[in-house]
Structure formats: C-alpha cells, structure tokens
PDB file of C-alpha atoms in Angstrom:
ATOM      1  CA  UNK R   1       0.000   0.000   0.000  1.00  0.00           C
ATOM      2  CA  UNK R   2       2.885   2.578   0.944  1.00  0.00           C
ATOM      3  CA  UNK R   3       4.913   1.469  -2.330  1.00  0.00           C
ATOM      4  CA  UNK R   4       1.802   1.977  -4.180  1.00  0.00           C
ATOM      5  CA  UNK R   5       1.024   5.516  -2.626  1.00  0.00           C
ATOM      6  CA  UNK R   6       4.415   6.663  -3.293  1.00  0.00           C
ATOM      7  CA  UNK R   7       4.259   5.644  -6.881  1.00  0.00           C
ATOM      8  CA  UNK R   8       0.910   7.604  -7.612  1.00  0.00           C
ATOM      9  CA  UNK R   9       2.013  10.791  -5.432  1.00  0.00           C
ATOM     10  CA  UNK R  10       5.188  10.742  -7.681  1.00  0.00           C
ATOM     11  CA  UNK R  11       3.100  10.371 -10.764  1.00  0.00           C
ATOM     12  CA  UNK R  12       0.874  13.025  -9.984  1.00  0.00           C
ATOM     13  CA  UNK R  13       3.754  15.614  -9.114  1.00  0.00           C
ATOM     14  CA  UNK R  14       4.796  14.457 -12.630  1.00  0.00           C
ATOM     15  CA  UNK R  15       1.362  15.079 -14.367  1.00  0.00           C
ATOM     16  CA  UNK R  16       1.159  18.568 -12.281  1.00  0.00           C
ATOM     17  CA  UNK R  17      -2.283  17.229 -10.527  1.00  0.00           C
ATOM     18  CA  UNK R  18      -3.790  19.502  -8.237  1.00  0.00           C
ATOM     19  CA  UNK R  19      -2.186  20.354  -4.396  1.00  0.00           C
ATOM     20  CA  UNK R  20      -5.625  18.085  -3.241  1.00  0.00           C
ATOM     21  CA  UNK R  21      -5.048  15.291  -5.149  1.00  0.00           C
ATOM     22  CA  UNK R  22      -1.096  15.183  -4.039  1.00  0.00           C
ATOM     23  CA  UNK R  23      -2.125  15.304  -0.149  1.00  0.00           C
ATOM     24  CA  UNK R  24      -4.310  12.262  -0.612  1.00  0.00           C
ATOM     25  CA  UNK R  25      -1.739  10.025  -2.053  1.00  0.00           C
ATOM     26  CA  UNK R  26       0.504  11.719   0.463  1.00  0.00           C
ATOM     27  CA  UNK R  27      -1.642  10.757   3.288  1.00  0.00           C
ATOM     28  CA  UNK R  28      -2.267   7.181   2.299  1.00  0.00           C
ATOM     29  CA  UNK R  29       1.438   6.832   1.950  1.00  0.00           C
ATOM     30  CA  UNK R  30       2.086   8.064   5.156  1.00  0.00           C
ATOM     31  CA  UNK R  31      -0.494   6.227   7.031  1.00  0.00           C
ATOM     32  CA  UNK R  32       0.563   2.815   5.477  1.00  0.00           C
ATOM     33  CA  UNK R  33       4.150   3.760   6.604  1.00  0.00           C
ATOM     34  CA  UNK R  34       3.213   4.161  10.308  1.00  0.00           C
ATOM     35  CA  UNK R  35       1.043   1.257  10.193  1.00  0.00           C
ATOM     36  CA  UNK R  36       3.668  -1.085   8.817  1.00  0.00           C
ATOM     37  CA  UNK R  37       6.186   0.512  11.573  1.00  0.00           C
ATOM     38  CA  UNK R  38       3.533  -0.582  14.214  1.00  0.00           C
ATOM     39  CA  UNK R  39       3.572  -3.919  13.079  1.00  0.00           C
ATOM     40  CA  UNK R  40       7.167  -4.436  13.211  1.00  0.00           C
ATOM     41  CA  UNK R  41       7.238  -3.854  16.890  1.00  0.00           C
ATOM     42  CA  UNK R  42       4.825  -5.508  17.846  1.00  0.00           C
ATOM     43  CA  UNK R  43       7.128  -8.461  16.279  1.00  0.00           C
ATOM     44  CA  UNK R  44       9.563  -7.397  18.437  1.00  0.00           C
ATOM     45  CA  UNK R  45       6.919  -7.351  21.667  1.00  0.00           C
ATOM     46  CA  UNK R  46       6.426 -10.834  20.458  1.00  0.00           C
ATOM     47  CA  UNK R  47       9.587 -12.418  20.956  1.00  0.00           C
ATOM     48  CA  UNK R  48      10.186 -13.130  24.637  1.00  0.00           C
ATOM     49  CA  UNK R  49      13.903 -14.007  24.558  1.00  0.00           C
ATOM     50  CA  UNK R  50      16.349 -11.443  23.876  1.00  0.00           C
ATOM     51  CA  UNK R  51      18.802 -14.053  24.413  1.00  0.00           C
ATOM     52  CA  UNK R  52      17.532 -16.798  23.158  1.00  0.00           C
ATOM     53  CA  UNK R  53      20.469 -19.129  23.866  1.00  0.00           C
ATOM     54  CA  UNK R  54      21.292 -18.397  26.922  1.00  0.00           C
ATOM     55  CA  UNK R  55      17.175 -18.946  27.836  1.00  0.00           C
ATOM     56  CA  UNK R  56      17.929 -22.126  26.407  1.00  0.00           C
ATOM     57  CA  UNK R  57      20.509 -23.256  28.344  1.00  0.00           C
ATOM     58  CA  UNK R  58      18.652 -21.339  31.661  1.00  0.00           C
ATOM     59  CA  UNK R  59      16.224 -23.789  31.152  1.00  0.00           C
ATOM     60  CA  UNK R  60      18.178 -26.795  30.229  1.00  0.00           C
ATOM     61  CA  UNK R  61      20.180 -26.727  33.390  1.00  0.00           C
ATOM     62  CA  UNK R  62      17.641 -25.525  35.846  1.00  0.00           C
ATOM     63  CA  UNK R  63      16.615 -29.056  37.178  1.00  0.00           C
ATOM     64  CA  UNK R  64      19.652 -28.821  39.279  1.00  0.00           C
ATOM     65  CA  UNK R  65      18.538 -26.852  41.528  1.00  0.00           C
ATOM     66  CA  UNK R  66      14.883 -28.715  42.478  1.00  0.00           C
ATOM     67  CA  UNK R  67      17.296 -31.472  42.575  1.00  0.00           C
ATOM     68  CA  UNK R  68      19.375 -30.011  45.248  1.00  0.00           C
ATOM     69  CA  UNK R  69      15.958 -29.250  46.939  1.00  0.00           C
ATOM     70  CA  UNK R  70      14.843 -32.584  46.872  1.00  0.00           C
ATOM     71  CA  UNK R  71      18.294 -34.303  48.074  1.00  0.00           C
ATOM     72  CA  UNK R  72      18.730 -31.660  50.896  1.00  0.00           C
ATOM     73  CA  UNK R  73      15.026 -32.646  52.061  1.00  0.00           C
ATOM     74  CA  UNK R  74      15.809 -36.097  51.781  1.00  0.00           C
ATOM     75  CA  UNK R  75      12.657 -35.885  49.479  1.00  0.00           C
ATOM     76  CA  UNK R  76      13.555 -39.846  47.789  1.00  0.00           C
ATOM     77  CA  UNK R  77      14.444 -41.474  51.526  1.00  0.00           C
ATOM     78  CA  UNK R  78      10.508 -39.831  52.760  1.00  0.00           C
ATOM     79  CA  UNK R  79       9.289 -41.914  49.334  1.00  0.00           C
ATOM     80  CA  UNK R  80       5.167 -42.017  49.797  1.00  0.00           C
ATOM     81  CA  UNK R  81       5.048 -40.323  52.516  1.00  0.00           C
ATOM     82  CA  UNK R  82       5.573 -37.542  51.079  1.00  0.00           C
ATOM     83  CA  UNK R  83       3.144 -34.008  51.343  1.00  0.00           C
ATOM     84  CA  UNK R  84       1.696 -31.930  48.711  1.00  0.00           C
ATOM     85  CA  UNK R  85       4.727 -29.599  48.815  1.00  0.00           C
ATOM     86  CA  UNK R  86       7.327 -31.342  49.101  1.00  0.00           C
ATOM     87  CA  UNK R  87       5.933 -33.952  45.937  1.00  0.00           C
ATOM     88  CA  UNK R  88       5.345 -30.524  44.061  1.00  0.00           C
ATOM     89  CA  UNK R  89       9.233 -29.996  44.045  1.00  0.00           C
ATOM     90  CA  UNK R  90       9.651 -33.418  42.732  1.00  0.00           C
ATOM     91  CA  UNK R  91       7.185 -32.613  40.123  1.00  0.00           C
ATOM     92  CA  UNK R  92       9.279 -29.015  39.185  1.00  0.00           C
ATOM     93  CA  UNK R  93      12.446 -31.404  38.852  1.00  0.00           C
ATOM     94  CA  UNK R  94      10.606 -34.395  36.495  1.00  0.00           C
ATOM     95  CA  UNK R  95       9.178 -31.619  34.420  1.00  0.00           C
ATOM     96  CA  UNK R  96      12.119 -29.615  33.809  1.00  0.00           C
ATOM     97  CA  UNK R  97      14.033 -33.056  32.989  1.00  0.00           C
ATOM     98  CA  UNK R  98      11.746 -33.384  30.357  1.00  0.00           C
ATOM     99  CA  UNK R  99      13.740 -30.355  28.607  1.00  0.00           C
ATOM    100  CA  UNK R 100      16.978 -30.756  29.784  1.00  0.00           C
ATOM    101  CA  UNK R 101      17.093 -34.429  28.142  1.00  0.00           C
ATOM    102  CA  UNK R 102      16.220 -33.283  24.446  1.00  0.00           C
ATOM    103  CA  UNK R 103      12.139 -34.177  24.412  1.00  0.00           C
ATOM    104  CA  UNK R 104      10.962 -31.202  22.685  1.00  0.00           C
ATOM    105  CA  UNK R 105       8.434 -28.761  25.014  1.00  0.00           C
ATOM    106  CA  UNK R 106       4.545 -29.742  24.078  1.00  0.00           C
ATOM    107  CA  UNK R 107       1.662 -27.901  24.950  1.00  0.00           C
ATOM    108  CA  UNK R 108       0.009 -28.633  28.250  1.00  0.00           C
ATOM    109  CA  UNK R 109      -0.274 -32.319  27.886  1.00  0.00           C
ATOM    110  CA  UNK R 110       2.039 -33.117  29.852  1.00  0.00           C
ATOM    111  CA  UNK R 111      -0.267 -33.175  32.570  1.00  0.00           C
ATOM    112  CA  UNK R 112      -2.516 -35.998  31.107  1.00  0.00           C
ATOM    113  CA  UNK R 113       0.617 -38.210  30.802  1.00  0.00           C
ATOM    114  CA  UNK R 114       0.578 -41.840  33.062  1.00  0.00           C
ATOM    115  CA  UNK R 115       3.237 -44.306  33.855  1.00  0.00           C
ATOM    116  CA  UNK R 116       1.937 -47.769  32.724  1.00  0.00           C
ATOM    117  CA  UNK R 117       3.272 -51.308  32.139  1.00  0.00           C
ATOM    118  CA  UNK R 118       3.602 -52.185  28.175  1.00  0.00           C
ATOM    119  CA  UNK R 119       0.799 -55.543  29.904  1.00  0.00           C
ATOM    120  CA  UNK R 120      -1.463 -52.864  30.990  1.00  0.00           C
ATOM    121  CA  UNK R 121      -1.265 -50.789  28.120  1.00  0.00           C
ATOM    122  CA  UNK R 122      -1.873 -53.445  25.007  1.00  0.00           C
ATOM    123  CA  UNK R 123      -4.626 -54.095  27.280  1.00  0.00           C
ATOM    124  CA  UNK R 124      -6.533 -51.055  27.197  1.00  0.00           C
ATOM    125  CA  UNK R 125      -9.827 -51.300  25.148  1.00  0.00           C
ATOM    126  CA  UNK R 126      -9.717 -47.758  24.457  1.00  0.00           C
ATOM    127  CA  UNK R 127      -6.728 -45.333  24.466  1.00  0.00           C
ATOM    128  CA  UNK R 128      -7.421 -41.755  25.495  1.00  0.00           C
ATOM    129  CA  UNK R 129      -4.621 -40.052  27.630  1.00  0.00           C
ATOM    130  CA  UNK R 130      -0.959 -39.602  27.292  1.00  0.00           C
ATOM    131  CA  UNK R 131       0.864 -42.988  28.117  1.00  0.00           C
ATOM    132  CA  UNK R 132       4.640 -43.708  29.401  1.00  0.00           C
ATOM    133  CA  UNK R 133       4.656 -47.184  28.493  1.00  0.00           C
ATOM    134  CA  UNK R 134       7.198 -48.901  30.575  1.00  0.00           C
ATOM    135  CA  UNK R 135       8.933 -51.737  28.598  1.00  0.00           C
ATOM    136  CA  UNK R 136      11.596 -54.370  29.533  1.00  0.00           C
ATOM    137  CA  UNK R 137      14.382 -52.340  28.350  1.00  0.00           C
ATOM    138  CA  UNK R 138      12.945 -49.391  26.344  1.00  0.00           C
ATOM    139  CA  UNK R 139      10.255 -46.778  27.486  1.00  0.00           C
ATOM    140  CA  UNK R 140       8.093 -45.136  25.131  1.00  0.00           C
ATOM    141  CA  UNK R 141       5.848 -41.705  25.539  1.00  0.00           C
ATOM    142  CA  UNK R 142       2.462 -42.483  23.722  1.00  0.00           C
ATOM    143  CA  UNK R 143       0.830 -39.198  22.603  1.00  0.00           C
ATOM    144  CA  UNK R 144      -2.966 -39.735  22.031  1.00  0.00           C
ATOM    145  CA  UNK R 145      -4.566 -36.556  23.501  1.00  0.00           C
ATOM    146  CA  UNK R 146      -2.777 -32.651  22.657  1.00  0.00           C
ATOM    147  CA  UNK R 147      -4.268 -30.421  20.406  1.00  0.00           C
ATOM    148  CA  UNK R 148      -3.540 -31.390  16.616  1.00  0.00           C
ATOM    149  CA  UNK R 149      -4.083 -35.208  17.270  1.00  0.00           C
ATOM    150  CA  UNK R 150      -6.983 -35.165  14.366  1.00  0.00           C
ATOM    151  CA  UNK R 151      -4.744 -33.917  12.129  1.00  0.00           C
ATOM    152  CA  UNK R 152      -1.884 -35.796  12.343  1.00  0.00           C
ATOM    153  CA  UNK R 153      -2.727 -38.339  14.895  1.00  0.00           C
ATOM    154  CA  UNK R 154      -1.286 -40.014  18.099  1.00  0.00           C
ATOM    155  CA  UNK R 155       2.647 -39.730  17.931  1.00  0.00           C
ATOM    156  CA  UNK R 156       5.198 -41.905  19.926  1.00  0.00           C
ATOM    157  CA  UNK R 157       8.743 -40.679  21.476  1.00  0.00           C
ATOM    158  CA  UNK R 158      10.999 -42.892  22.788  1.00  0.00           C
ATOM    159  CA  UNK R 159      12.159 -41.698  26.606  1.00  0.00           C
ATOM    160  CA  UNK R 160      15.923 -41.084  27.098  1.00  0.00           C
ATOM    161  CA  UNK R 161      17.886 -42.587  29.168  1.00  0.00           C
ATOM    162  CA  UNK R 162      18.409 -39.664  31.870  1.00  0.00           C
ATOM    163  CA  UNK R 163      14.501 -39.072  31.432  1.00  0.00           C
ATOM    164  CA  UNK R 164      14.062 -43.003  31.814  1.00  0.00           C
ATOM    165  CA  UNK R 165      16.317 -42.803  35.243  1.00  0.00           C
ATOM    166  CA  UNK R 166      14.304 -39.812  36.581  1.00  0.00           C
ATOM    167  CA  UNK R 167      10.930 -41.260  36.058  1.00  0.00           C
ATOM    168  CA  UNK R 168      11.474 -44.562  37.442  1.00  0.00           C
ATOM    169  CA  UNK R 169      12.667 -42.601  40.724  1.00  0.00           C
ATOM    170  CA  UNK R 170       9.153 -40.640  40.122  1.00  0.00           C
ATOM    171  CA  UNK R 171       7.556 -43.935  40.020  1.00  0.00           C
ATOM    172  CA  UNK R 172       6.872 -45.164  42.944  1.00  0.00           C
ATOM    173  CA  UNK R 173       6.037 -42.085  44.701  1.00  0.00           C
ATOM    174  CA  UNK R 174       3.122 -41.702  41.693  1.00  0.00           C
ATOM    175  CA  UNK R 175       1.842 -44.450  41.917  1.00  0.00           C
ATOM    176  CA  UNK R 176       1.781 -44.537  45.620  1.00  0.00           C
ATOM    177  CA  UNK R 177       0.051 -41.528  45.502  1.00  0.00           C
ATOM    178  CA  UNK R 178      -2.680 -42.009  42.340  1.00  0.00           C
ATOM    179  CA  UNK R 179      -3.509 -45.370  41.175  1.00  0.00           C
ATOM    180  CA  UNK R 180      -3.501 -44.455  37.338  1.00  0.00           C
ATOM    181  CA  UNK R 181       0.059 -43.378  37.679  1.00  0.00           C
ATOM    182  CA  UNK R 182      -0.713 -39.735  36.863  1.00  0.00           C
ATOM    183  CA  UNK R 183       2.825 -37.946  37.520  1.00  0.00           C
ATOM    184  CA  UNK R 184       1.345 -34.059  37.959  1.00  0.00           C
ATOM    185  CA  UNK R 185      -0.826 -34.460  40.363  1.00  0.00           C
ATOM    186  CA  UNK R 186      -2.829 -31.691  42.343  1.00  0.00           C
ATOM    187  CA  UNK R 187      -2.803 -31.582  46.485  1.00  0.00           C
ATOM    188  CA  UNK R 188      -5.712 -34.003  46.599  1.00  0.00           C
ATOM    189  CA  UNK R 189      -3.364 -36.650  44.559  1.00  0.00           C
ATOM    190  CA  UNK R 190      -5.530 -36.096  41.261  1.00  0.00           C
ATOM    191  CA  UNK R 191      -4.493 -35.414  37.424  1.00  0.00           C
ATOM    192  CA  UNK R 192      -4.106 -31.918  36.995  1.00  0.00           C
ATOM    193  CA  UNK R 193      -6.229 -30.025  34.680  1.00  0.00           C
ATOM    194  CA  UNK R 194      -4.272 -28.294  32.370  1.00  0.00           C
ATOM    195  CA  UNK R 195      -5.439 -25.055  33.862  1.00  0.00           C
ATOM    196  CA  UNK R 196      -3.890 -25.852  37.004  1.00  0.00           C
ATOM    197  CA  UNK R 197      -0.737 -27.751  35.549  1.00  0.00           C
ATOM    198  CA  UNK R 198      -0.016 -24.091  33.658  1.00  0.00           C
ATOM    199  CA  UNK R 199      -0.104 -22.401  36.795  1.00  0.00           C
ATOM    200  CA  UNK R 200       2.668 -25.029  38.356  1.00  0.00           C
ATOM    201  CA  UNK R 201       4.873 -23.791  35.421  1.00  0.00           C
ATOM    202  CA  UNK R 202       4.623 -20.053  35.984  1.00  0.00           C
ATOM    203  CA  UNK R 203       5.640 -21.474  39.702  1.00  0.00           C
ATOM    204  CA  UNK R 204       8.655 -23.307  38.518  1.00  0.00           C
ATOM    205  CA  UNK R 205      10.279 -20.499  36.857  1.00  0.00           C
ATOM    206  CA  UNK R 206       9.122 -17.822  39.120  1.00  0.00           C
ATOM    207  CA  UNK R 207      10.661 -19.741  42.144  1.00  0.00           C
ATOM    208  CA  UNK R 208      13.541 -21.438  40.253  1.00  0.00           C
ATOM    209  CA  UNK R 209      14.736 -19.062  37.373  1.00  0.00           C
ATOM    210  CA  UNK R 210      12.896 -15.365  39.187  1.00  0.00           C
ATOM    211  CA  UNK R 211      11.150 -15.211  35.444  1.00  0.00           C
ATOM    212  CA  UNK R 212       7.475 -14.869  34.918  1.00  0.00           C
ATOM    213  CA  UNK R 213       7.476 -17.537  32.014  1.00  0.00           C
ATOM    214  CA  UNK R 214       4.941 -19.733  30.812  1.00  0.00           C
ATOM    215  CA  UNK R 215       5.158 -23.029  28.662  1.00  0.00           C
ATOM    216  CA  UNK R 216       4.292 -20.586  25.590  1.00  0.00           C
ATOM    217  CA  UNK R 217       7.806 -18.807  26.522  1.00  0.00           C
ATOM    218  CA  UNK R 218       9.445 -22.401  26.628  1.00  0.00           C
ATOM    219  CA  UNK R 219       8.111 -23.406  23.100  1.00  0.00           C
ATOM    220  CA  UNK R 220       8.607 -20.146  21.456  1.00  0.00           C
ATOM    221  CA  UNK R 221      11.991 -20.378  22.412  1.00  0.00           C
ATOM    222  CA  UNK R 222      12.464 -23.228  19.969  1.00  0.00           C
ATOM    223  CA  UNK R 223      11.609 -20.990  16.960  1.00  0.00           C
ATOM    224  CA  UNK R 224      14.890 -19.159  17.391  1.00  0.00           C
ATOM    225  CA  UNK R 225      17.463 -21.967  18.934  1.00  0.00           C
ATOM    226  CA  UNK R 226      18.684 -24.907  17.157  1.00  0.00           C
ATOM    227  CA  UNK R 227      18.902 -28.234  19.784  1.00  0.00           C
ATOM    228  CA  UNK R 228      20.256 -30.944  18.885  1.00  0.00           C
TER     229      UNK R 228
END
C-alpha cells in the first residue's frame, strides 16, 4: 500500500495534478508507513527471549537446583510419605528433565501423561490419555490426547535414558500416591487439569529461574534456537 502511494504521489507531481489530489496520495502513503512501523514492533513485543540461547541453556540446566531441593530434604528417603509440597518440588524437577534431556516442550499435555506397564497398556480397550509405556528395556511416551491429534494423529517418542532414570525414581512415589500413575498431580493426589498444571509452570520459573514464564515462553523459544 505505501509502495503503491508513493508511486501515484510521484506520478501526480509528474502530471502537475492539483495540491488536493497530491495530499491524498501523500496521506495514504504516510499512514501505510506508520502502520507497517507498528507492526514491526509488535514483532519485536512478540519475541520473549532477547537471548535466546542463553534462555535455552537457563532452562536446560535448571533441574539442578529442584534437585538439590529434593536431596537436601531427603525428598527420595521420605518416598510415599511424602506431602503436597514437598511432591510438588519433585514434580518441578521431572518436568524440567523433560527439557533438559532433548524431548521437545509440548503444549500442556504433559499433565494428562501416566506411567503404565507395556501388559497394561496393550490391554486397554480404548486409548485416550498420554501414556509412558514402561517396557523391559525401552520406554516409550504415547501421545494420544494434545491439540492437533486429528490432524496428524497419536505420535510416539521414545524416553531417554536420563529421562528413563528420573521417572522410574518418580515412580513409585506416583503411583503410591494415584492409582492411574498420573505424575502431575494436584494436592488431593488427582491429574491436573491443564489449567492448574499451567499455573505449576509459571511457579517453577518464578521460584527457580525469578522469570514470569509460561510453557508458551518455553516453546517459542524453539523458533529461534537450534537443539540438537
């Protein structure tokens, strides 16, 4: 719209058109100008990271320090018996290991994920949450239930080894504490909604990094950093 402005303003100077007609062209190419200026910052506003590498590796490395938490608390030795808020440190940690072992950050469906036997799972008549399926030597993340499953339907991950090691210390606190397995669970031991499971993130990184992110920071962060 500017380009075109300027092109007719420069054709009527040419043509001698009257002062009026000059001042419209002149006023569509200005406001175009300004409006195209207004959308490159909000671009800017957009992009939550002005370092987006060293975000990256913020995150990556920031399970340390639940971890400390948890081994200064003894957190593993107190197993079951462990409270609301002490298991919601252990639930900080097992979520941020989920990033800092290369699974890429989802939405919020983390929250509908469940530790299950590979027995238990080619068991299940019908398959409608988010599955680790716990195999004899490799584990796998089933995905049936996150936002763009009808277009490209249920997706499977296989678990790292560090991620592998770290849930099956989760394990049998979870299960202790919720039958299905359910690994983010609220202070009545039940899944999370998602609603409540994005308010445990802004927690994480509010008490663990001092940033008010959310997991929409996380993932947008992988629009401008390469992992491996």
């Amino acid at each position: 719209r500017k380009n075109a402005a300027t092109g007719l303003l420069m054709g009527a100077k040419a043509i001698g058109a009257p002062a009026s007609v000059q001042e419209r062209f002149r006023k569509v190419m200005l406001d175009a100008d300004e409006s195209y200026q207004k959308f490159l910052l909000s671009g800017q506003r957009k992009r939550p990271f002005k370092d987006a590498e060293q975000s990256w590796k913020l995150i990556t490395q920031l399970h340390k320090k639940p971890h400390k938490e948890i081994e200064a608390r003894s957190l593993w030795h107190v197993g079951s018996r462990v409270t609301p808020a002490e298991y919601r440190v252990i639930m900080a940690w097992i979520y941020l290991k989920f990033l800092s072992t290369g699974v890429a950050p989802r939405r919020l469906e983390y929250t509908d994920m469940r530790l299950i036997t590979k027995k238990d799972f080619d068991a299940l008549e019908e398959k409608k949450d988010n599955y680790i399926v716990m195999g004899k030597r490799s584990w796998r993340i089933h995905f049936f239930l996150f936002k763009t499953v009808g277009k490209f339907g249920p997706q499977i991950l296989t678990v790292p080894g560090p991620l592998k090691a770290a849930l099956n210390k989760v394990r049998p606190i979870a299960f202790a504490k919720n039958a299905k397995g359910f690994i983010f669970l609220t202070n009545k031991w039940k899944r999370m909604s998602r609603s409540q499971f994005s308010a445990m993130i802004k927690w994480v990184y509010k008490t663990y990094a001092k940033k008010s992110w959310t997991q929409n920071t996380v993932r947008s962060r992988c629009s401008l950093v390469k992992t491996p």
